[in-house]
Amino acid sequence: MKLRNDRVLRALNRQPVDVTPVWMMRQAGRYLPEYRATRKRAGGFMDLCRNPQLACEVALQPLERYAFDAAILFSDILTIPDAMGQGLYFTPGEGPRFRKTIRSMADVEALPELDPASDLGYVMDAVALIRRELDGRVPLIGFSGSPWTLAVYMIEGSGSKDFRRAKQFIYNDPEAGHLLLRKLADAVTRYLNEQIRAGAQIVQVFDTWGGILSTSAWREFSLAYMRQIVQGLRKENEGRPVPCILFTKQGGLWLEEIAASGCQCAGLDWTIDIGQARSRIGSQVALQGNMDPAVLYASPEAIRKEVGAILRSFGPGPGHVFNLGHGITPEVDPDHVAVFVDAVHELSAKQRD
Ligand code: CP3
């Protein structure tokens, strides 16, 4: 099927575009009153994820309001450990929690193999439905957590301030750590390939907790498994390449290694200057990012100024997908998102003149 707006795909393939494309991590979420209303109808966040019709509805909500150039699947990275029997639940204001935790080799060995088509059929149904409802408007992004990021939640049993248990686990018993990560890398590869089969046109791996590791530990416990995933992904579907974005939060030190992983795009958080990132790896991969999400709390003038500064820092030429450096936060004024999206399109068009 013909894509009417293929700017994001073109930018990911480092082809010329009329204006810089933009989407936003967590673009479907709590800052939107219509999202909160649909979540209420569903019952809770996981009920929303497990209901393909409602997941589709919230995935499309930001596209009704704003000129985003891509849609992202509405789901969560923690669906994989949930489907492996870890018992995911959310209590309002507390973030994710698991009923079971991974604390020993025996726990790792007991983890079942994931069959994404059946165990996570609700995700595939949501992908297919969103794709159908998009009807070629913009491409659909599928996603997964990195094996390390999933392992952190499975070992800790929740979010953490210091990641003490997750680090203790890999340092005390690297063999069990590697078995867990190998199982997760297999699961993630199959999960993303199934999303591609269901209609995802781009995939992103969220290595949200990669940046808490030392360089050598990140290479050993996170990058190695992301590389394995990238190598195992379907490279093409429906006669088009399926680009893969790797987003390691606080991964600015490791850009060369991310670019050499085989991915098509490096996602950047806001701590790195995008112009410097471009001079380091911009000839190898596209770049995605990287405005500090907190800029959206500032005035419209300040938002436009920051968007302009990032566009200038990237400079002319292809290979930039504009995004925030991490997800939008729930307290942002929805009107400020319109200012952000329109500024990316307007100011990048001007820069080209
Ligand atoms: O970007 C999108 O719009 C797609 C949907 C999406 C969600 N989670 C929906 C969500 C994506 C891509 C994710 C990824 C995700 N989930 C990550 C990696 C990205 C990142 O932010 O670093 C992580 C670490 C998770 C795990 C997770 N899920 C956490 C820590 C939380 C709680 C966050 C908080 O602020 O309380 C969630 C819940 C979650 N996932 C919400 C949404 C919209 C909020 C749930 C609600 O409605 O209350």
PDB file of C-alpha atoms in Angstrom, residues 21-279:
ATOM      1  CA  PRO A  21       9.996  14.665  10.152  1.00  0.00           C
ATOM      2  CA  VAL A  22       8.971  14.514  13.790  1.00  0.00           C
ATOM      3  CA  TRP A  23       7.291  12.149  16.234  1.00  0.00           C
ATOM      4  CA  MET A  24       7.516  12.006  20.000  1.00  0.00           C
ATOM      5  CA  MET A  25       8.266   9.188  22.435  1.00  0.00           C
ATOM      6  CA  ARG A  26       5.127   8.585  24.562  1.00  0.00           C
ATOM      7  CA  GLN A  27       3.094  10.675  22.111  1.00  0.00           C
ATOM      8  CA  ALA A  28       0.012   8.674  23.126  1.00  0.00           C
ATOM      9  CA  GLY A  29      -0.221   9.200  26.845  1.00  0.00           C
ATOM     10  CA  ARG A  30      -1.351  10.945  29.959  1.00  0.00           C
ATOM     11  CA  TYR A  31      -0.741  14.559  28.863  1.00  0.00           C
ATOM     12  CA  LEU A  32      -3.788  14.114  26.571  1.00  0.00           C
ATOM     13  CA  PRO A  33      -7.234  14.341  28.234  1.00  0.00           C
ATOM     14  CA  GLU A  34      -8.680  12.050  25.533  1.00  0.00           C
ATOM     15  CA  TYR A  35      -6.081   9.394  26.465  1.00  0.00           C
ATOM     16  CA  ARG A  36      -7.110   9.576  30.125  1.00  0.00           C
ATOM     17  CA  ALA A  37     -10.764   9.226  29.111  1.00  0.00           C
ATOM     18  CA  THR A  38     -10.113   6.117  26.993  1.00  0.00           C
ATOM     19  CA  ARG A  39      -7.950   4.590  29.740  1.00  0.00           C
ATOM     20  CA  LYS A  40     -10.837   5.077  32.151  1.00  0.00           C
ATOM     21  CA  ARG A  41     -13.194   3.315  29.768  1.00  0.00           C
ATOM     22  CA  ALA A  42     -10.708   0.419  29.486  1.00  0.00           C
ATOM     23  CA  GLY A  43     -10.351   0.116  33.291  1.00  0.00           C
ATOM     24  CA  GLY A  44      -6.598   0.601  33.602  1.00  0.00           C
ATOM     25  CA  PHE A  45      -3.386   0.893  31.641  1.00  0.00           C
ATOM     26  CA  MET A  46      -2.853  -2.843  31.031  1.00  0.00           C
ATOM     27  CA  ASP A  47      -6.535  -3.313  30.124  1.00  0.00           C
ATOM     28  CA  LEU A  48      -5.965  -0.609  27.528  1.00  0.00           C
ATOM     29  CA  CYS A  49      -2.869  -2.411  26.177  1.00  0.00           C
ATOM     30  CA  ARG A  50      -4.775  -5.701  25.988  1.00  0.00           C
ATOM     31  CA  ASN A  51      -7.737  -4.224  24.097  1.00  0.00           C
ATOM     32  CA  PRO A  52      -6.714  -3.808  20.418  1.00  0.00           C
ATOM     33  CA  GLN A  53      -9.656  -1.482  19.578  1.00  0.00           C
ATOM     34  CA  LEU A  54      -8.905   0.894  22.442  1.00  0.00           C
ATOM     35  CA  ALA A  55      -5.110   0.621  21.958  1.00  0.00           C
ATOM     36  CA  CYS A  56      -5.698   1.618  18.330  1.00  0.00           C
ATOM     37  CA  GLU A  57      -7.894   4.522  19.408  1.00  0.00           C
ATOM     38  CA  VAL A  58      -5.212   5.986  21.710  1.00  0.00           C
ATOM     39  CA  ALA A  59      -2.399   5.375  19.187  1.00  0.00           C
ATOM     40  CA  LEU A  60      -4.301   7.553  16.690  1.00  0.00           C
ATOM     41  CA  GLN A  61      -5.298  10.319  19.146  1.00  0.00           C
ATOM     42  CA  PRO A  62      -2.057  12.320  18.843  1.00  0.00           C
ATOM     43  CA  LEU A  63      -2.317  12.199  15.031  1.00  0.00           C
ATOM     44  CA  GLU A  64      -5.763  13.818  15.181  1.00  0.00           C
ATOM     45  CA  ARG A  65      -4.340  16.776  17.095  1.00  0.00           C
ATOM     46  CA  TYR A  66      -0.841  17.195  15.692  1.00  0.00           C
ATOM     47  CA  ALA A  67       1.042  16.904  12.391  1.00  0.00           C
ATOM     48  CA  PHE A  68       3.200  13.968  13.555  1.00  0.00           C
ATOM     49  CA  ASP A  69       4.994  12.085  10.789  1.00  0.00           C
ATOM     50  CA  ALA A  70       4.730   8.637  12.417  1.00  0.00           C
ATOM     51  CA  ALA A  71       2.477   6.624  14.701  1.00  0.00           C
ATOM     52  CA  ILE A  72       3.814   4.307  17.382  1.00  0.00           C
ATOM     53  CA  LEU A  73       2.169   1.115  18.553  1.00  0.00           C
ATOM     54  CA  PHE A  74       0.380   1.621  21.851  1.00  0.00           C
ATOM     55  CA  SER A  75       1.665  -1.009  24.270  1.00  0.00           C
ATOM     56  CA  ASP A  76       4.453  -1.359  26.824  1.00  0.00           C
ATOM     57  CA  ILE A  77       7.938  -2.869  26.847  1.00  0.00           C
ATOM     58  CA  LEU A  78       7.005  -5.041  29.839  1.00  0.00           C
ATOM     59  CA  THR A  79       4.501  -7.173  27.900  1.00  0.00           C
ATOM     60  CA  ILE A  80       7.319  -9.704  27.261  1.00  0.00           C
ATOM     61  CA  PRO A  81       8.126 -10.506  30.910  1.00  0.00           C
ATOM     62  CA  ASP A  82       4.389 -10.481  31.622  1.00  0.00           C
ATOM     63  CA  ALA A  83       3.817 -13.082  28.886  1.00  0.00           C
ATOM     64  CA  MET A  84       6.673 -15.126  30.397  1.00  0.00           C
ATOM     65  CA  GLY A  85       4.610 -15.417  33.581  1.00  0.00           C
ATOM     66  CA  GLN A  86       6.179 -12.694  35.752  1.00  0.00           C
ATOM     67  CA  GLY A  87       2.804 -11.103  36.619  1.00  0.00           C
ATOM     68  CA  LEU A  88       2.996  -7.432  35.610  1.00  0.00           C
ATOM     69  CA  TYR A  89       0.754  -4.926  37.337  1.00  0.00           C
ATOM     70  CA  PHE A  90       0.540  -1.160  37.675  1.00  0.00           C
ATOM     71  CA  THR A  91      -0.657   0.681  40.719  1.00  0.00           C
ATOM     72  CA  PRO A  92      -1.427   4.359  40.054  1.00  0.00           C
ATOM     73  CA  GLY A  93       1.490   6.648  40.853  1.00  0.00           C
ATOM     74  CA  GLU A  94       3.932   3.767  41.451  1.00  0.00           C
ATOM     75  CA  GLY A  95       4.984   2.586  38.013  1.00  0.00           C
ATOM     76  CA  PRO A  96       5.323  -1.052  36.977  1.00  0.00           C
ATOM     77  CA  ARG A  97       5.652  -3.994  39.380  1.00  0.00           C
ATOM     78  CA  PHE A  98       6.052  -7.760  39.016  1.00  0.00           C
ATOM     79  CA  ARG A  99       4.566 -10.420  41.282  1.00  0.00           C
ATOM     80  CA  LYS A 100       7.574 -12.690  40.627  1.00  0.00           C
ATOM     81  CA  THR A 101      11.231 -11.681  40.454  1.00  0.00           C
ATOM     82  CA  ILE A 102      14.321 -13.333  38.967  1.00  0.00           C
ATOM     83  CA  ARG A 103      16.910 -13.897  41.668  1.00  0.00           C
ATOM     84  CA  SER A 104      18.694 -17.159  40.772  1.00  0.00           C
ATOM     85  CA  MET A 105      19.847 -19.424  37.942  1.00  0.00           C
ATOM     86  CA  ALA A 106      16.860 -21.672  38.743  1.00  0.00           C
ATOM     87  CA  ASP A 107      14.487 -18.713  38.185  1.00  0.00           C
ATOM     88  CA  VAL A 108      16.123 -18.044  34.814  1.00  0.00           C
ATOM     89  CA  GLU A 109      16.002 -21.689  33.783  1.00  0.00           C
ATOM     90  CA  ALA A 110      12.303 -21.862  34.645  1.00  0.00           C
ATOM     91  CA  LEU A 111      11.402 -19.024  32.244  1.00  0.00           C
ATOM     92  CA  PRO A 112       9.343 -20.370  29.340  1.00  0.00           C
ATOM     93  CA  GLU A 113      10.134 -19.730  25.693  1.00  0.00           C
ATOM     94  CA  LEU A 114       7.970 -16.984  24.266  1.00  0.00           C
ATOM     95  CA  ASP A 115       5.703 -17.573  21.285  1.00  0.00           C
ATOM     96  CA  PRO A 116       4.838 -13.960  20.433  1.00  0.00           C
ATOM     97  CA  ALA A 117       2.104 -14.759  17.896  1.00  0.00           C
ATOM     98  CA  SER A 118       0.003 -16.553  20.504  1.00  0.00           C
ATOM     99  CA  ASP A 119       1.347 -15.275  23.863  1.00  0.00           C
ATOM    100  CA  LEU A 120       1.207 -11.663  22.707  1.00  0.00           C
ATOM    101  CA  GLY A 121      -1.544 -11.979  20.139  1.00  0.00           C
ATOM    102  CA  TYR A 122      -3.228  -8.853  21.527  1.00  0.00           C
ATOM    103  CA  VAL A 123      -0.155  -6.794  20.541  1.00  0.00           C
ATOM    104  CA  MET A 124      -0.175  -8.213  17.010  1.00  0.00           C
ATOM    105  CA  ASP A 125      -3.912  -7.502  16.726  1.00  0.00           C
ATOM    106  CA  ALA A 126      -3.274  -3.906  17.809  1.00  0.00           C
ATOM    107  CA  VAL A 127      -0.456  -3.534  15.245  1.00  0.00           C
ATOM    108  CA  ALA A 128      -2.672  -4.857  12.438  1.00  0.00           C
ATOM    109  CA  LEU A 129      -5.598  -2.678  13.455  1.00  0.00           C
ATOM    110  CA  ILE A 130      -3.564   0.535  13.825  1.00  0.00           C
ATOM    111  CA  ARG A 131      -1.954  -0.118  10.465  1.00  0.00           C
ATOM    112  CA  ARG A 132      -5.361  -0.602   8.863  1.00  0.00           C
ATOM    113  CA  GLU A 133      -6.820   2.530  10.459  1.00  0.00           C
ATOM    114  CA  LEU A 134      -3.775   4.600   9.471  1.00  0.00           C
ATOM    115  CA  ASP A 135      -4.588   3.718   5.879  1.00  0.00           C
ATOM    116  CA  GLY A 136      -1.190   4.906   4.616  1.00  0.00           C
ATOM    117  CA  ARG A 137      -1.252   8.302   6.381  1.00  0.00           C
ATOM    118  CA  VAL A 138       2.118   7.819   8.130  1.00  0.00           C
ATOM    119  CA  PRO A 139       4.287   4.784   8.933  1.00  0.00           C
ATOM    120  CA  LEU A 140       3.759   2.698  12.057  1.00  0.00           C
ATOM    121  CA  ILE A 141       6.605   2.131  14.523  1.00  0.00           C
ATOM    122  CA  GLY A 142       6.749  -1.109  16.523  1.00  0.00           C
ATOM    123  CA  PHE A 143       8.983  -1.446  19.569  1.00  0.00           C
ATOM    124  CA  SER A 144      10.487  -3.530  22.325  1.00  0.00           C
ATOM    125  CA  GLY A 145      12.672  -3.000  25.367  1.00  0.00           C
ATOM    126  CA  SER A 146      16.322  -4.057  25.135  1.00  0.00           C
ATOM    127  CA  PRO A 147      17.096  -7.372  26.851  1.00  0.00           C
ATOM    128  CA  TRP A 148      19.065  -5.532  29.547  1.00  0.00           C
ATOM    129  CA  THR A 149      16.221  -3.067  30.235  1.00  0.00           C
ATOM    130  CA  LEU A 150      13.708  -5.923  30.516  1.00  0.00           C
ATOM    131  CA  ALA A 151      16.110  -7.889  32.751  1.00  0.00           C
ATOM    132  CA  VAL A 152      16.424  -4.899  35.095  1.00  0.00           C
ATOM    133  CA  TYR A 153      12.664  -4.835  35.717  1.00  0.00           C
ATOM    134  CA  MET A 154      12.474  -8.635  36.029  1.00  0.00           C
ATOM    135  CA  ILE A 155      15.291  -8.790  38.600  1.00  0.00           C
ATOM    136  CA  GLU A 156      14.313  -5.675  40.576  1.00  0.00           C
ATOM    137  CA  GLY A 157      10.586  -6.469  40.377  1.00  0.00           C
ATOM    138  CA  SER A 158       9.898  -2.747  39.827  1.00  0.00           C
ATOM    139  CA  GLY A 159      11.698   0.449  38.920  1.00  0.00           C
ATOM    140  CA  SER A 160      14.723   1.291  41.052  1.00  0.00           C
ATOM    141  CA  LYS A 161      16.841   4.217  42.208  1.00  0.00           C
ATOM    142  CA  ASP A 162      20.201   2.443  42.275  1.00  0.00           C
ATOM    143  CA  PHE A 163      19.549  -0.831  40.363  1.00  0.00           C
ATOM    144  CA  ARG A 164      21.334  -2.633  43.164  1.00  0.00           C
ATOM    145  CA  ARG A 165      19.739  -6.029  42.646  1.00  0.00           C
ATOM    146  CA  ALA A 166      20.117  -6.070  38.873  1.00  0.00           C
ATOM    147  CA  LYS A 167      23.804  -5.147  39.091  1.00  0.00           C
ATOM    148  CA  GLN A 168      24.415  -7.558  41.973  1.00  0.00           C
ATOM    149  CA  PHE A 169      22.867 -10.325  39.869  1.00  0.00           C
ATOM    150  CA  ILE A 170      25.040  -9.869  36.763  1.00  0.00           C
ATOM    151  CA  TYR A 171      28.243  -9.339  38.769  1.00  0.00           C
ATOM    152  CA  ASN A 172      27.675 -12.282  41.147  1.00  0.00           C
ATOM    153  CA  ASP A 173      26.381 -14.732  38.587  1.00  0.00           C
ATOM    154  CA  PRO A 174      27.287 -13.603  35.062  1.00  0.00           C
ATOM    155  CA  GLU A 175      26.391 -17.033  33.719  1.00  0.00           C
ATOM    156  CA  ALA A 176      22.790 -16.705  34.925  1.00  0.00           C
ATOM    157  CA  GLY A 177      22.766 -13.095  33.717  1.00  0.00           C
ATOM    158  CA  HIS A 178      23.841 -14.156  30.242  1.00  0.00           C
ATOM    159  CA  LEU A 179      21.303 -16.971  30.104  1.00  0.00           C
ATOM    160  CA  LEU A 180      18.535 -14.514  31.045  1.00  0.00           C
ATOM    161  CA  LEU A 181      19.721 -12.005  28.436  1.00  0.00           C
ATOM    162  CA  ARG A 182      20.019 -14.697  25.774  1.00  0.00           C
ATOM    163  CA  LYS A 183      16.458 -15.840  26.444  1.00  0.00           C
ATOM    164  CA  LEU A 184      15.247 -12.243  26.300  1.00  0.00           C
ATOM    165  CA  ALA A 185      17.172 -11.475  23.100  1.00  0.00           C
ATOM    166  CA  ASP A 186      15.530 -14.501  21.443  1.00  0.00           C
ATOM    167  CA  ALA A 187      12.116 -13.382  22.680  1.00  0.00           C
ATOM    168  CA  VAL A 188      12.643  -9.765  21.540  1.00  0.00           C
ATOM    169  CA  THR A 189      13.831 -10.849  18.076  1.00  0.00           C
ATOM    170  CA  ARG A 190      10.787 -13.051  17.562  1.00  0.00           C
ATOM    171  CA  TYR A 191       8.478 -10.398  19.048  1.00  0.00           C
ATOM    172  CA  LEU A 192       9.749  -7.641  16.726  1.00  0.00           C
ATOM    173  CA  ASN A 193       9.665  -9.907  13.670  1.00  0.00           C
ATOM    174  CA  GLU A 194       6.071 -10.760  14.502  1.00  0.00           C
ATOM    175  CA  GLN A 195       5.241  -7.032  14.822  1.00  0.00           C
ATOM    176  CA  ILE A 196       6.839  -6.485  11.394  1.00  0.00           C
ATOM    177  CA  ARG A 197       4.795  -9.349   9.971  1.00  0.00           C
ATOM    178  CA  ALA A 198       1.655  -7.765  11.475  1.00  0.00           C
ATOM    179  CA  GLY A 199       2.433  -4.415   9.819  1.00  0.00           C
ATOM    180  CA  ALA A 200       5.080  -2.432  11.759  1.00  0.00           C
ATOM    181  CA  GLN A 201       7.167  -0.504   9.204  1.00  0.00           C
ATOM    182  CA  ILE A 202       9.958   0.639  11.566  1.00  0.00           C
ATOM    183  CA  VAL A 203      11.089  -0.833  14.904  1.00  0.00           C
ATOM    184  CA  GLN A 204      12.698   0.836  17.893  1.00  0.00           C
ATOM    185  CA  VAL A 205      14.576  -0.863  20.730  1.00  0.00           C
ATOM    186  CA  PHE A 206      14.377   1.068  24.023  1.00  0.00           C
ATOM    187  CA  ASP A 207      17.642   0.550  25.929  1.00  0.00           C
ATOM    188  CA  THR A 208      16.350   2.807  28.661  1.00  0.00           C
ATOM    189  CA  TRP A 209      18.667   1.467  31.365  1.00  0.00           C
ATOM    190  CA  GLY A 210      21.781   0.855  29.224  1.00  0.00           C
ATOM    191  CA  GLY A 211      23.253   4.113  30.488  1.00  0.00           C
ATOM    192  CA  ILE A 212      23.408   2.980  34.133  1.00  0.00           C
ATOM    193  CA  LEU A 213      26.178   0.482  33.269  1.00  0.00           C
ATOM    194  CA  SER A 214      29.942   0.903  32.979  1.00  0.00           C
ATOM    195  CA  THR A 215      31.224   0.903  29.410  1.00  0.00           C
ATOM    196  CA  SER A 216      32.487  -2.666  29.624  1.00  0.00           C
ATOM    197  CA  ALA A 217      29.330  -3.944  31.330  1.00  0.00           C
ATOM    198  CA  TRP A 218      27.132  -2.192  28.739  1.00  0.00           C
ATOM    199  CA  ARG A 219      29.084  -3.851  25.924  1.00  0.00           C
ATOM    200  CA  GLU A 220      28.830  -7.253  27.551  1.00  0.00           C
ATOM    201  CA  PHE A 221      25.291  -7.164  28.956  1.00  0.00           C
ATOM    202  CA  SER A 222      23.403  -4.809  26.658  1.00  0.00           C
ATOM    203  CA  LEU A 223      25.059  -4.012  23.322  1.00  0.00           C
ATOM    204  CA  ALA A 224      25.981  -7.647  22.535  1.00  0.00           C
ATOM    205  CA  TYR A 225      22.318  -8.657  22.785  1.00  0.00           C
ATOM    206  CA  MET A 226      20.997  -5.663  20.835  1.00  0.00           C
ATOM    207  CA  ARG A 227      23.449  -6.565  18.080  1.00  0.00           C
ATOM    208  CA  GLN A 228      22.081 -10.100  18.082  1.00  0.00           C
ATOM    209  CA  ILE A 229      18.543  -8.705  17.752  1.00  0.00           C
ATOM    210  CA  VAL A 230      19.456  -6.364  14.900  1.00  0.00           C
ATOM    211  CA  GLN A 231      21.101  -9.273  13.055  1.00  0.00           C
ATOM    212  CA  GLY A 232      18.000 -11.442  13.519  1.00  0.00           C
ATOM    213  CA  LEU A 233      15.445  -8.873  12.342  1.00  0.00           C
ATOM    214  CA  ARG A 234      13.584  -9.063   9.051  1.00  0.00           C
ATOM    215  CA  LYS A 235      15.298  -6.429   6.922  1.00  0.00           C
ATOM    216  CA  GLU A 236      12.463  -5.987   4.446  1.00  0.00           C
ATOM    217  CA  ASN A 237       8.701  -6.299   4.356  1.00  0.00           C
ATOM    218  CA  GLU A 238       6.139  -5.412   1.690  1.00  0.00           C
ATOM    219  CA  GLY A 239       9.038  -4.611  -0.649  1.00  0.00           C
ATOM    220  CA  ARG A 240      10.399  -1.875   1.637  1.00  0.00           C
ATOM    221  CA  PRO A 241      13.343  -1.867   4.060  1.00  0.00           C
ATOM    222  CA  VAL A 242      12.315  -1.980   7.745  1.00  0.00           C
ATOM    223  CA  PRO A 243      14.700   0.356   9.599  1.00  0.00           C
ATOM    224  CA  CYS A 244      15.682  -0.293  13.197  1.00  0.00           C
ATOM    225  CA  ILE A 245      16.310   2.518  15.711  1.00  0.00           C
ATOM    226  CA  LEU A 246      18.469   1.783  18.787  1.00  0.00           C
ATOM    227  CA  PHE A 247      17.868   4.193  21.648  1.00  0.00           C
ATOM    228  CA  THR A 248      20.321   3.871  24.517  1.00  0.00           C
ATOM    229  CA  LYS A 249      19.452   6.512  27.081  1.00  0.00           C
ATOM    230  CA  GLN A 250      22.697   8.174  28.240  1.00  0.00           C
ATOM    231  CA  GLY A 251      24.496   6.317  25.457  1.00  0.00           C
ATOM    232  CA  GLY A 252      26.289   9.409  24.105  1.00  0.00           C
ATOM    233  CA  LEU A 253      29.692   7.966  25.052  1.00  0.00           C
ATOM    234  CA  TRP A 254      29.062   4.867  22.955  1.00  0.00           C
ATOM    235  CA  LEU A 255      27.699   6.267  19.687  1.00  0.00           C
ATOM    236  CA  GLU A 256      30.352   4.682  17.465  1.00  0.00           C
ATOM    237  CA  GLU A 257      29.537   1.252  18.843  1.00  0.00           C
ATOM    238  CA  ILE A 258      25.801   1.818  18.474  1.00  0.00           C
ATOM    239  CA  ALA A 259      26.320   2.929  14.861  1.00  0.00           C
ATOM    240  CA  ALA A 260      28.409  -0.192  14.162  1.00  0.00           C
ATOM    241  CA  SER A 261      25.714  -2.514  15.565  1.00  0.00           C
ATOM    242  CA  GLY A 262      23.927  -2.832  12.235  1.00  0.00           C
ATOM    243  CA  CYS A 263      21.013  -0.538  13.175  1.00  0.00           C
ATOM    244  CA  GLN A 264      19.847   2.176  10.749  1.00  0.00           C
ATOM    245  CA  CYS A 265      19.392   4.949  13.315  1.00  0.00           C
ATOM    246  CA  ALA A 266      20.761   5.953  16.719  1.00  0.00           C
ATOM    247  CA  GLY A 267      18.256   7.513  19.123  1.00  0.00           C
ATOM    248  CA  LEU A 268      19.847  10.318  21.151  1.00  0.00           C
ATOM    249  CA  ASP A 269      18.916  11.655  24.565  1.00  0.00           C
ATOM    250  CA  TRP A 270      19.334  15.384  25.199  1.00  0.00           C
ATOM    251  CA  THR A 271      22.717  15.240  26.931  1.00  0.00           C
ATOM    252  CA  ILE A 272      24.620  15.042  23.644  1.00  0.00           C
ATOM    253  CA  ASP A 273      24.909  17.796  21.042  1.00  0.00           C
ATOM    254  CA  ILE A 274      23.293  16.455  17.872  1.00  0.00           C
ATOM    255  CA  GLY A 275      25.811  18.225  15.621  1.00  0.00           C
ATOM    256  CA  GLN A 276      28.666  16.467  17.407  1.00  0.00           C
ATOM    257  CA  ALA A 277      26.792  13.172  17.201  1.00  0.00           C
ATOM    258  CA  ARG A 278      26.403  13.747  13.479  1.00  0.00           C
ATOM    259  CA  SER A 279      30.080  14.391  12.943  1.00  0.00           C
TER     260      SER A 279
END
